[in-house]
Short mmCIF file of C-alpha atoms and ligand atoms in Angstrom, two decimals:
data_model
loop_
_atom_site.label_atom_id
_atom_site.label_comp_id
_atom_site.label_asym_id
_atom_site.label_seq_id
_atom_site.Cartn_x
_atom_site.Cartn_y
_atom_site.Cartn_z
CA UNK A 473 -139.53 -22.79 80.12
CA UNK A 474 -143.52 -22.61 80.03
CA UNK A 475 -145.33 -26.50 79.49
CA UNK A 476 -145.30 -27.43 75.82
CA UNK A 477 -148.36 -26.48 74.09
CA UNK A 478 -149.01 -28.93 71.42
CA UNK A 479 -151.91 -26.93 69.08
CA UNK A 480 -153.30 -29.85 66.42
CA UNK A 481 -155.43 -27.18 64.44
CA UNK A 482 -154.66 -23.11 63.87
CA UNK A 483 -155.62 -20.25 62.38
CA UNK A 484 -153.28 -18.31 60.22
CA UNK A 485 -154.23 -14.68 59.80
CA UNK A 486 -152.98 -12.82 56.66
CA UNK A 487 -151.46 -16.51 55.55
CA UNK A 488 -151.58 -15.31 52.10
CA UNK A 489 -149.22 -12.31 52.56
CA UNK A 490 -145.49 -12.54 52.66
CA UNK A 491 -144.41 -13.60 56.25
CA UNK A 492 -147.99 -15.39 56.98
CA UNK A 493 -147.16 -17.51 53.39
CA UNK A 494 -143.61 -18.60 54.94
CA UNK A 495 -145.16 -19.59 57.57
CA UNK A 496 -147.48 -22.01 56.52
CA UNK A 497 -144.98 -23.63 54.44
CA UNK A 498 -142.89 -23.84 58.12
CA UNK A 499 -145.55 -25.92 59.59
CA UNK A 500 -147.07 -27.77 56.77
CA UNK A 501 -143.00 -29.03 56.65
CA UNK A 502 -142.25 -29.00 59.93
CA UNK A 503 -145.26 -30.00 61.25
CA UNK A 504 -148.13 -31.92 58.94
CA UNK A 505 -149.98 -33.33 61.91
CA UNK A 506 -151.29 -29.66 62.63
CA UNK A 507 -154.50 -28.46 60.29
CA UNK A 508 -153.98 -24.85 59.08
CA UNK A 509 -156.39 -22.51 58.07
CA UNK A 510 -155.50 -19.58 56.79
CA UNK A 511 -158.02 -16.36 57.17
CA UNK A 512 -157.05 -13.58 54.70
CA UNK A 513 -158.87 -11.17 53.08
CA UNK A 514 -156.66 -10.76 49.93
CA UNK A 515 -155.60 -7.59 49.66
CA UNK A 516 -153.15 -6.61 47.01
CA UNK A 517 -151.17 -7.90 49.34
CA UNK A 518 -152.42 -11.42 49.33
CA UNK A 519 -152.09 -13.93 46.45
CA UNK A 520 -153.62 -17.41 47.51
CA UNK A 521 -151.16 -18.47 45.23
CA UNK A 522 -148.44 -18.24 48.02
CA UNK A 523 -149.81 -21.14 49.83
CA UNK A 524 -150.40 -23.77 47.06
CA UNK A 525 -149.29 -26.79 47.57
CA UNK A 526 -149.79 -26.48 51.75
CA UNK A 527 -153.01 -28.31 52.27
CA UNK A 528 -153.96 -25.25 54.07
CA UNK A 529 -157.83 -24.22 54.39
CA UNK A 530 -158.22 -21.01 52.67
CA UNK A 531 -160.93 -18.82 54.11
CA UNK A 532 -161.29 -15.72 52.79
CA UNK A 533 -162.83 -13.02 54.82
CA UNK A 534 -161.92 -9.74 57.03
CA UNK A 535 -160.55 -10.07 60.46
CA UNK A 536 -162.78 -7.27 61.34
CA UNK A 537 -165.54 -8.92 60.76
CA UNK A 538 -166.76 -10.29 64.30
CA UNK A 539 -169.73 -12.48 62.93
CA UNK A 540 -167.48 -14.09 60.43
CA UNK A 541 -164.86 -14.69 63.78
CA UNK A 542 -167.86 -15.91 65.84
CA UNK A 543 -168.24 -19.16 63.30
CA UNK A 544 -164.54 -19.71 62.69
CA UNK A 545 -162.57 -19.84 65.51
CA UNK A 546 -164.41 -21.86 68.07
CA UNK A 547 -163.14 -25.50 67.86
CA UNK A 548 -159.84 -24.35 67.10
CA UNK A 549 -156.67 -24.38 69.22
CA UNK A 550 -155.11 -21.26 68.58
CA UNK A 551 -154.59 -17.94 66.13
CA UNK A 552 -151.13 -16.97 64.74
CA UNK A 553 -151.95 -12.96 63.82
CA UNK A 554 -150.07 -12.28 60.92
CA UNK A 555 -152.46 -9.90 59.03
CA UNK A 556 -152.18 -6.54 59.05
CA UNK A 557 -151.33 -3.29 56.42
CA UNK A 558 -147.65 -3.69 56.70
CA UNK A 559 -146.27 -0.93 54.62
CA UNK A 560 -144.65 2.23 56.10
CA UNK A 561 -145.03 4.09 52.79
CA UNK A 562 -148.52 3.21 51.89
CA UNK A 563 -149.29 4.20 55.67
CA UNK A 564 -148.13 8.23 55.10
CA UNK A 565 -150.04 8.21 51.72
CA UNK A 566 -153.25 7.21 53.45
CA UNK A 567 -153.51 5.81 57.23
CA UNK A 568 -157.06 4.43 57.18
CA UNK A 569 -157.00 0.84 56.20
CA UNK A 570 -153.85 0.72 59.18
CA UNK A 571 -155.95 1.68 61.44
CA UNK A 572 -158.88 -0.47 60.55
CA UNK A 573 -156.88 -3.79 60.12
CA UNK A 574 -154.10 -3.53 62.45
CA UNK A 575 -156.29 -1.66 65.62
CA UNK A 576 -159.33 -2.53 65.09
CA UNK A 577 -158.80 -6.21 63.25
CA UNK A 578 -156.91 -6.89 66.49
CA UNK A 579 -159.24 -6.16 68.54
CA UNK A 580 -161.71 -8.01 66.90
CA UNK A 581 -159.64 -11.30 67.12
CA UNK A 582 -159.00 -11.00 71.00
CA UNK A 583 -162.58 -10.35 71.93
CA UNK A 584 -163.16 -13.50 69.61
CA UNK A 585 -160.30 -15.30 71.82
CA UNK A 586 -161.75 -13.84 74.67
CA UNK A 587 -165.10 -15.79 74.08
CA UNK A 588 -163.65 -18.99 73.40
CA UNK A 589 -161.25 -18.92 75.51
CA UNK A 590 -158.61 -19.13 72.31
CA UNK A 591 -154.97 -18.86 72.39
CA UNK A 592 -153.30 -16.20 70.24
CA UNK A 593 -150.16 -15.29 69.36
CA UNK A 594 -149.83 -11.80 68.01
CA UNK A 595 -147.10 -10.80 65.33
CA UNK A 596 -145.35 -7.34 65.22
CA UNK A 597 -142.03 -5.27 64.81
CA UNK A 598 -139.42 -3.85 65.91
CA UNK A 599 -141.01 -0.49 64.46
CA UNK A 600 -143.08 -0.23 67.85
CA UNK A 601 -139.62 0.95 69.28
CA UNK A 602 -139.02 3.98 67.67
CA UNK A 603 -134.99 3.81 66.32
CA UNK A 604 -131.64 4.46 67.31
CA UNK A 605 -128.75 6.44 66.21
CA UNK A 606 -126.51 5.12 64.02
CA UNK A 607 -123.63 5.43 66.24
CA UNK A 608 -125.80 4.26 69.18
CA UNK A 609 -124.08 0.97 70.86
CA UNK A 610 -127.80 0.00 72.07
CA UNK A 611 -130.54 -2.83 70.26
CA UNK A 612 -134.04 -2.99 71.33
CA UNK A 613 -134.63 -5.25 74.23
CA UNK A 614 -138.11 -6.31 75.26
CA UNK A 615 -137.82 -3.59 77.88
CA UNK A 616 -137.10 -0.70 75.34
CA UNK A 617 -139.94 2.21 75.66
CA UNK A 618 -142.43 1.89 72.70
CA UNK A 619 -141.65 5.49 70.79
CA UNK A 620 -143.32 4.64 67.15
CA UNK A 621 -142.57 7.06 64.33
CA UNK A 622 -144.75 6.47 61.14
CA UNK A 623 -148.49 5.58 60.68
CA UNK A 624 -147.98 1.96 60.32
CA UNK A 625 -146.01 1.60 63.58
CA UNK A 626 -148.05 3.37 65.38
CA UNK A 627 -151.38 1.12 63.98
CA UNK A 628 -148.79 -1.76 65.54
CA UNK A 629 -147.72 -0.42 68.57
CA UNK A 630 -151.88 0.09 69.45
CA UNK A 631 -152.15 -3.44 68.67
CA UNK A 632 -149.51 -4.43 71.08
CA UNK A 633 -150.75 -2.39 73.90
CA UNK A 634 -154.30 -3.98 73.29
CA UNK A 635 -153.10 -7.10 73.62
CA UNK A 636 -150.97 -6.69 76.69
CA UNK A 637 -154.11 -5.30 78.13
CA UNK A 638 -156.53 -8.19 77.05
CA UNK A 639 -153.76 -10.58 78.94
CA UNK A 640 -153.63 -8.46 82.42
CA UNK A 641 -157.31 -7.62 82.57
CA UNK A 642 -159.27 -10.39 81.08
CA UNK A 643 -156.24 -13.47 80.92
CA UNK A 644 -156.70 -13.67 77.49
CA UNK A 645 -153.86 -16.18 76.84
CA UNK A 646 -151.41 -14.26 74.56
CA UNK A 647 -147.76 -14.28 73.13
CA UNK A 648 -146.24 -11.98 71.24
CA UNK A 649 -143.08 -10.80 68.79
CA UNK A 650 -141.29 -7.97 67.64
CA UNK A 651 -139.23 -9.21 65.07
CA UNK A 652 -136.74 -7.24 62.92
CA UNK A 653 -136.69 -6.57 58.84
CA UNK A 654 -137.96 -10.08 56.97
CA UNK A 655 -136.44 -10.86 53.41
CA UNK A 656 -136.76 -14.13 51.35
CA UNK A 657 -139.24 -15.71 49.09
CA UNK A 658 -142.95 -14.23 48.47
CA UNK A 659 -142.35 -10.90 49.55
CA UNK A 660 -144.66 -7.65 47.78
CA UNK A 661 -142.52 -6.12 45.14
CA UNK A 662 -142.91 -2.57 47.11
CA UNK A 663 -140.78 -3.45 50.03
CA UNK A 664 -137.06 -2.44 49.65
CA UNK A 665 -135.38 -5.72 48.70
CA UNK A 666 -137.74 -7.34 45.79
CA UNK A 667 -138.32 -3.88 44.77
CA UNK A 668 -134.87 -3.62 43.47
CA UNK A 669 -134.38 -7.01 42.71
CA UNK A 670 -137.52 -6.74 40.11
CA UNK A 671 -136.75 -3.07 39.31
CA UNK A 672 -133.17 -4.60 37.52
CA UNK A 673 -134.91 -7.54 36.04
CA UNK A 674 -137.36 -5.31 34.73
CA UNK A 675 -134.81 -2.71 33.19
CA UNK A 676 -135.26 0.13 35.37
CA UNK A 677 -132.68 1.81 37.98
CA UNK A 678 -133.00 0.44 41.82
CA UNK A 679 -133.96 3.64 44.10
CA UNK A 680 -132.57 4.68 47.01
CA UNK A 681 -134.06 6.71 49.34
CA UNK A 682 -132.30 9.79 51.66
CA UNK A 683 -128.81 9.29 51.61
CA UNK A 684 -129.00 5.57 52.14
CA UNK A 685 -126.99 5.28 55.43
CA UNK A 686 -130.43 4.09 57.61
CA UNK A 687 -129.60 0.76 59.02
CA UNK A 688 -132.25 -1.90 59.08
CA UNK A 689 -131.60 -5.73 60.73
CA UNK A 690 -132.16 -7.77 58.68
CA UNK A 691 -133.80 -11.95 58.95
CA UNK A 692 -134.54 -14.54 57.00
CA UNK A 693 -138.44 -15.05 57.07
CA UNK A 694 -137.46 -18.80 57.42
CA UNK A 695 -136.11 -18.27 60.86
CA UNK A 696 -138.69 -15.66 61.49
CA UNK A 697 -140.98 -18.96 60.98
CA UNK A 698 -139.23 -20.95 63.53
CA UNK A 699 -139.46 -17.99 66.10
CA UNK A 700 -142.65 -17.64 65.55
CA UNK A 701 -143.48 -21.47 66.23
CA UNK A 702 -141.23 -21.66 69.27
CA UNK A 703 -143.01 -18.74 71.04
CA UNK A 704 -146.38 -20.42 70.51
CA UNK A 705 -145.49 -23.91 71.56
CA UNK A 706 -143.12 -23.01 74.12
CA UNK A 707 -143.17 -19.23 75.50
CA UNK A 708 -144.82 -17.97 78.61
CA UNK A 709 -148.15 -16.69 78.56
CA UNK A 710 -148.59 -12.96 78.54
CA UNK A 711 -144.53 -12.47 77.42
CA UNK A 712 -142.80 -10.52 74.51
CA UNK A 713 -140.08 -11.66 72.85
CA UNK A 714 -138.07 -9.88 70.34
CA UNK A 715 -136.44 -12.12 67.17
CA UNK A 716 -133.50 -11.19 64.96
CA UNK A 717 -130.51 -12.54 63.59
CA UNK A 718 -127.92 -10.12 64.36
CA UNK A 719 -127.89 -8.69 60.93
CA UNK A 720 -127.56 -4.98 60.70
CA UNK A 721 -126.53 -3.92 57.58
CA UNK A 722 -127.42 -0.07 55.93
CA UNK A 723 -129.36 0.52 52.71
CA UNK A 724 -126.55 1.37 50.53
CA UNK A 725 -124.97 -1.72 51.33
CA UNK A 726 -127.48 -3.95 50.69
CA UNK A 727 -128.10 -2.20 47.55
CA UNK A 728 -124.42 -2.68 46.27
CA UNK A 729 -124.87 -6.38 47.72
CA UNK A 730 -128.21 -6.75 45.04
CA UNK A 731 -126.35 -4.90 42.02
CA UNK A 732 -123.18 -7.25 42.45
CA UNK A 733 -125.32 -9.94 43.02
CA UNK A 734 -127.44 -9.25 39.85
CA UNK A 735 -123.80 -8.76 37.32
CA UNK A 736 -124.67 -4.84 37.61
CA UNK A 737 -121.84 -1.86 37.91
CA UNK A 738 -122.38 -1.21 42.08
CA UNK A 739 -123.34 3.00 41.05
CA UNK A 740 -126.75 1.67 38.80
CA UNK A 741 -129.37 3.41 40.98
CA UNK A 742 -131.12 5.95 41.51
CA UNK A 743 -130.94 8.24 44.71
CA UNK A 744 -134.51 9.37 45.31
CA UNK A 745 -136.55 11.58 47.88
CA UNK A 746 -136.65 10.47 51.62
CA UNK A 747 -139.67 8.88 53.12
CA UNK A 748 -140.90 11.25 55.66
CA UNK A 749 -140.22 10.90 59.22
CA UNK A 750 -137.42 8.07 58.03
CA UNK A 751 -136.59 5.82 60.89
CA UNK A 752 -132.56 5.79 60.98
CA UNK A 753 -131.76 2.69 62.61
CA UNK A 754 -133.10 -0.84 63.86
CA UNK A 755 -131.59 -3.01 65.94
CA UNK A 756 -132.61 -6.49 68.18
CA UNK A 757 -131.18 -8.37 70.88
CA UNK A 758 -132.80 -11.44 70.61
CA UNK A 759 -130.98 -12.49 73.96
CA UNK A 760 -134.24 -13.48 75.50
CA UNK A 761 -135.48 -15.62 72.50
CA UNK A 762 -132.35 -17.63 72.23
CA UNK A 763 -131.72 -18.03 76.45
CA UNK A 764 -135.27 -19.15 76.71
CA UNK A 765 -136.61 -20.77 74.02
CA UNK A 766 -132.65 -22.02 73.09
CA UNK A 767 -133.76 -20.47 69.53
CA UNK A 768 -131.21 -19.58 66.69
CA UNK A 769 -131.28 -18.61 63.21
CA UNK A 770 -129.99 -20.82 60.32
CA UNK A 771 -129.63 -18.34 57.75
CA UNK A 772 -126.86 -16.69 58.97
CA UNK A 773 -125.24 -16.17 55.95
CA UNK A 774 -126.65 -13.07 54.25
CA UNK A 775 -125.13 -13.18 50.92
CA UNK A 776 -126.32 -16.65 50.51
CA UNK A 777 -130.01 -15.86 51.80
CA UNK A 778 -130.06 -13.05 49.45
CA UNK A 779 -128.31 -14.82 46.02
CA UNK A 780 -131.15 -17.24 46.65
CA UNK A 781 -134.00 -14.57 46.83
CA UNK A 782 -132.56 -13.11 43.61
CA UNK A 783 -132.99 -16.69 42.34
CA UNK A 784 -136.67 -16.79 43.14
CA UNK A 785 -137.98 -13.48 42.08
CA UNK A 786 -135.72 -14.76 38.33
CA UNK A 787 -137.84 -18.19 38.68
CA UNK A 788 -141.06 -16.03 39.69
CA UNK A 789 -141.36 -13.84 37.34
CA UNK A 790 -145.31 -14.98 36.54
CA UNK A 791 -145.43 -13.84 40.31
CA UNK A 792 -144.68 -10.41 40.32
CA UNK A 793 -145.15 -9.24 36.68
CA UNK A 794 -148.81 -8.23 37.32
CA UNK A 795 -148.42 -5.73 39.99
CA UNK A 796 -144.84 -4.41 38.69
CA UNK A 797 -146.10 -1.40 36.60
CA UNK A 798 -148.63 -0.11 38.76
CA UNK A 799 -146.43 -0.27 41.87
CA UNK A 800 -143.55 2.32 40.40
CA UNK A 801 -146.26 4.14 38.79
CA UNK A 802 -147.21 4.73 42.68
CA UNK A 803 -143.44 5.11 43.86
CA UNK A 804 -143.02 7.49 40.85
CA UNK A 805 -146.46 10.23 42.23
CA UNK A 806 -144.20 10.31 45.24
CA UNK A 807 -141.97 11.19 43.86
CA UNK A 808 -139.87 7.88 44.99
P1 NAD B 2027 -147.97 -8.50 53.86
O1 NAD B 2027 -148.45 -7.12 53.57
O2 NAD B 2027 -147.10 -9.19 52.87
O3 NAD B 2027 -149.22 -9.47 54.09
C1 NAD B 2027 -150.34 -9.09 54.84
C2 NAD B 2027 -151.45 -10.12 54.61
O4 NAD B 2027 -152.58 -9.75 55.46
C3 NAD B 2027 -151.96 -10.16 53.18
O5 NAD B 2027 -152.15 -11.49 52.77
C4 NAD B 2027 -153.31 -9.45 53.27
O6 NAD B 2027 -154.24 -9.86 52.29
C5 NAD B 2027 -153.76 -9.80 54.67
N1 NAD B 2027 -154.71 -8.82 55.24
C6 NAD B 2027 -154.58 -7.46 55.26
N2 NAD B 2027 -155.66 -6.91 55.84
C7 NAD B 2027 -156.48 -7.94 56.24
C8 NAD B 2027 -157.71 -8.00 56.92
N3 NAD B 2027 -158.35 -6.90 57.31
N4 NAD B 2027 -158.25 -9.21 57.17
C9 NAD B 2027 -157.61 -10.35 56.77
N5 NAD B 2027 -156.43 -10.34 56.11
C10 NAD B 2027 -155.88 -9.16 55.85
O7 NAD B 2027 -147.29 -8.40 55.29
P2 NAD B 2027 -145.98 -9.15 55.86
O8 NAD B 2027 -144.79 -8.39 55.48
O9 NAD B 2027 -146.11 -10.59 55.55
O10 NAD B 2027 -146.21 -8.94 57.43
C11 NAD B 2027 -146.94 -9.87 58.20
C12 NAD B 2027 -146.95 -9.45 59.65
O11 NAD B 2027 -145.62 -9.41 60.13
C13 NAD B 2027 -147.52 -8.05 59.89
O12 NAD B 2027 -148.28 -8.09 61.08
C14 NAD B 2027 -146.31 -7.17 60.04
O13 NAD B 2027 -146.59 -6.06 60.87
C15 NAD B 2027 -145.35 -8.14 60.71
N6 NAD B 2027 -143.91 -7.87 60.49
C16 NAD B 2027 -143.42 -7.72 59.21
C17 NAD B 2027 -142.05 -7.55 59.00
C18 NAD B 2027 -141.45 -7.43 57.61
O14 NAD B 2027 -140.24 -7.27 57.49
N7 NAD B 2027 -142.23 -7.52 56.55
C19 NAD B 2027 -141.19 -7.51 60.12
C20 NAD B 2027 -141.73 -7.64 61.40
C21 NAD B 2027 -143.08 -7.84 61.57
O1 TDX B 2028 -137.33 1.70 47.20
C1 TDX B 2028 -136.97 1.77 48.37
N1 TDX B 2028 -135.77 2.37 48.65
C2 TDX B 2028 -135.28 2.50 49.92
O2 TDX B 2028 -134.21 3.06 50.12
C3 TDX B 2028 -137.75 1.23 49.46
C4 TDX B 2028 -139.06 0.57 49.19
C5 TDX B 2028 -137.23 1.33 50.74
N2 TDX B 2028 -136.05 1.96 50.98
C6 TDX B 2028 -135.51 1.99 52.35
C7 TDX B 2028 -136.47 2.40 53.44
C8 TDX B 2028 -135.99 1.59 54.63
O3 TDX B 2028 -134.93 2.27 55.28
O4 TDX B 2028 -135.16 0.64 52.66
C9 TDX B 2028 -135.44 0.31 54.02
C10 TDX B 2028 -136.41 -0.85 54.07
O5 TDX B 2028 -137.67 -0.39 53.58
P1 TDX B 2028 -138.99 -1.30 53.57
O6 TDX B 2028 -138.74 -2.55 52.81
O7 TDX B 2028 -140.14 -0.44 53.17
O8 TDX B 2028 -139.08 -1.74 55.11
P2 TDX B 2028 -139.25 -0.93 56.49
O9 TDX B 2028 -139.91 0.38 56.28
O10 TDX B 2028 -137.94 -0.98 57.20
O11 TDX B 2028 -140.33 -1.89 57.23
C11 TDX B 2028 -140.25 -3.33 57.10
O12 TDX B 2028 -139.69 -3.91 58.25
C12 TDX B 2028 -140.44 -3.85 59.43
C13 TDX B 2028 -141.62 -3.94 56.84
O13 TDX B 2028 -142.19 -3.35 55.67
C14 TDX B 2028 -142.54 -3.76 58.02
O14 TDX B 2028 -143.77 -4.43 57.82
C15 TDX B 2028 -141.85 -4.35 59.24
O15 TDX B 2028 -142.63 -4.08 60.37
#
């Protein structure tokens, strides 16, 4: 195991999105003594409510935007890279903004590192890999060939070859993870699980898309979190490791899971068209994460994880009520 790295003051990139949000809730819990700001350019994505209540620093500004990097990050210990386009449908309706934020905004943020001689640890998915068949015995490993399918895992697998190549060449002093599907509090309304939540709170039929047999694995962002922190205080410089919680589970399941969960007849959706190029399956051995690091989930317990993330988006509905209508207006020009 690498010598502990003890950061007392961090920048959080896309803090304000879903995963970045979680995670500065993580440390300001886990651990107060470290200052967090958060650098986010709120997108729809972001809501600066997420991080109320924190203490973080909010700045709010572009990661591509060196000058802005050049008088932020020096004096600080280390970047967590959370920010990035993150959605594989928004990606095949228009590519751009993927490639500016996740390529280029990367690149931006190691040349800043590279500078100031900055730590960073870089978060992405298990997207980079391509997928598997569903009757394929295999899970990614950190050795599995990157093979991305859509836009948006492309944008990600260029930012992981980037910064495997500012570690070799210039010893940029990088971590990074792949980490499986994230569910749990904060997350946008147009990814698969809060859509359907809010789509049955808000008295239209769930969607499901193909013929709902592609298998995602699914975490907890909570134990995405603690991942996240044990790679950057404790992983070896220049490494990959791949986090999930050994929770495969297909669509259709997890859609009968929400509709029981929510008092609803299991048949109440709607089957609707496929997203293009459709990854089929996802799946992580996170053998390396747990050997290593001695990492392991806590929410192992699915139905639990996921009767409480029903709770929230109830509790939440001041949260999500804005961008509700103009979200399935989108999903509904597509025809999704
Ligand atoms: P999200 O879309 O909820 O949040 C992204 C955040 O980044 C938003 O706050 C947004 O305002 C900010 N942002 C976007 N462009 C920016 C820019 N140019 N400059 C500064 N800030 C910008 O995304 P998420 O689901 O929380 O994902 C966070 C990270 O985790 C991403 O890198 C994503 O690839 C990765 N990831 C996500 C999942 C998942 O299941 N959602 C799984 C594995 C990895
Ligand atoms: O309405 C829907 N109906 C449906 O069947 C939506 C929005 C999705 N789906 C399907 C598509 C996927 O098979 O559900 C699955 C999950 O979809 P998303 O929530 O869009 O996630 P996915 O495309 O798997 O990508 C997510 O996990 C990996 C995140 O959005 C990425 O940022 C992360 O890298």
């Amino acid at each position: 195991m690498a010598k502990t790295f003890e950061p007392k003051s961090i920048i959080v990139t896309g803090g304000c999105g879903f995963i970045g949000s979680n995670f500065v809730h993580f440390v300001a819990r886990e651990h107060p003594e470290v200052k967090v700001t958060v650098l986010d350019k709120l997108t729809y994505a972001g809501n600066p409510a997420n991080i109320e209540g924190t203490g973080a620093e909010l700045v709010v500004g572009d990661i591509c935007d060196a000058s802005l990097l050049d008088k932020l990050v020096p004096g600080h210990d280390a970047i967590v890279h959370f920010a990035a386009e993150s959605h594989n449908d928004n990606s095949i309706a228009d590519p751009s903004p993927f490639v500016q934020t996740n390529v280029r905004g990367t690149y931006e943020l190691l040349e800043v590192c590279r500078r100031y001689g900055v730590r960073m640890h870089h978060v992405s998915t298990d997207e980079v890999y391509g997928d598997l068949a569903l009757d394929d015995p295999a899970r990614f490993t950190e050795e599995t060939p990157y093979h991305p399918s859509s836009p948006y895992s492309s944008t990600k697998a260029s930012s992981d070859l980037l910064v495997r190549a500012w570690y070799r060449t210039f010893g940029v002093p990088v971590t990074i993870s792949n980490c499986s599907n994230n569910y749990g509090p904060y997350q946008h309304i147009e990814k698969f699980i809060p859509r359907q939540i809010t789509n049955v709170l808000w008295g239209i039929r769930p969607k499901l898309y193909g013929d709902g047999k592609n298998v995602r694995d699914w975490i907890h962002t909570e134990d995405h979190s603690s991942a996240v922190w044990a790679i950057l205080t404790r992983g070896r410089l220049g490494e990959t490791y791949l986090v999930g919680a050994d929770g495969e589970r297909d669509n259709i399941t997890v859609m009968r899971d929400i509709l029981r969960g929510m008092n609803q007849p299991e048949d109440a959706f709607d089957w609707v068209r496929d997203r293009p190029g459709h990854d089929r399956r996802y799946a992580i051995d996170p053998t390396k994460l747990r050997r290593e690091l001695g990492w392991a989930p806590r929410h192992t317990d699915f139905a639990e994880g996921l009767a409480q993330t029903i709770q929230w988006y109830r509790d939440n509905e001041d949260w999500w009520k804005p961008a509700k209508r103009a979200t399935e207006e989108k999903y509904a020009a597509q025809g999704q």
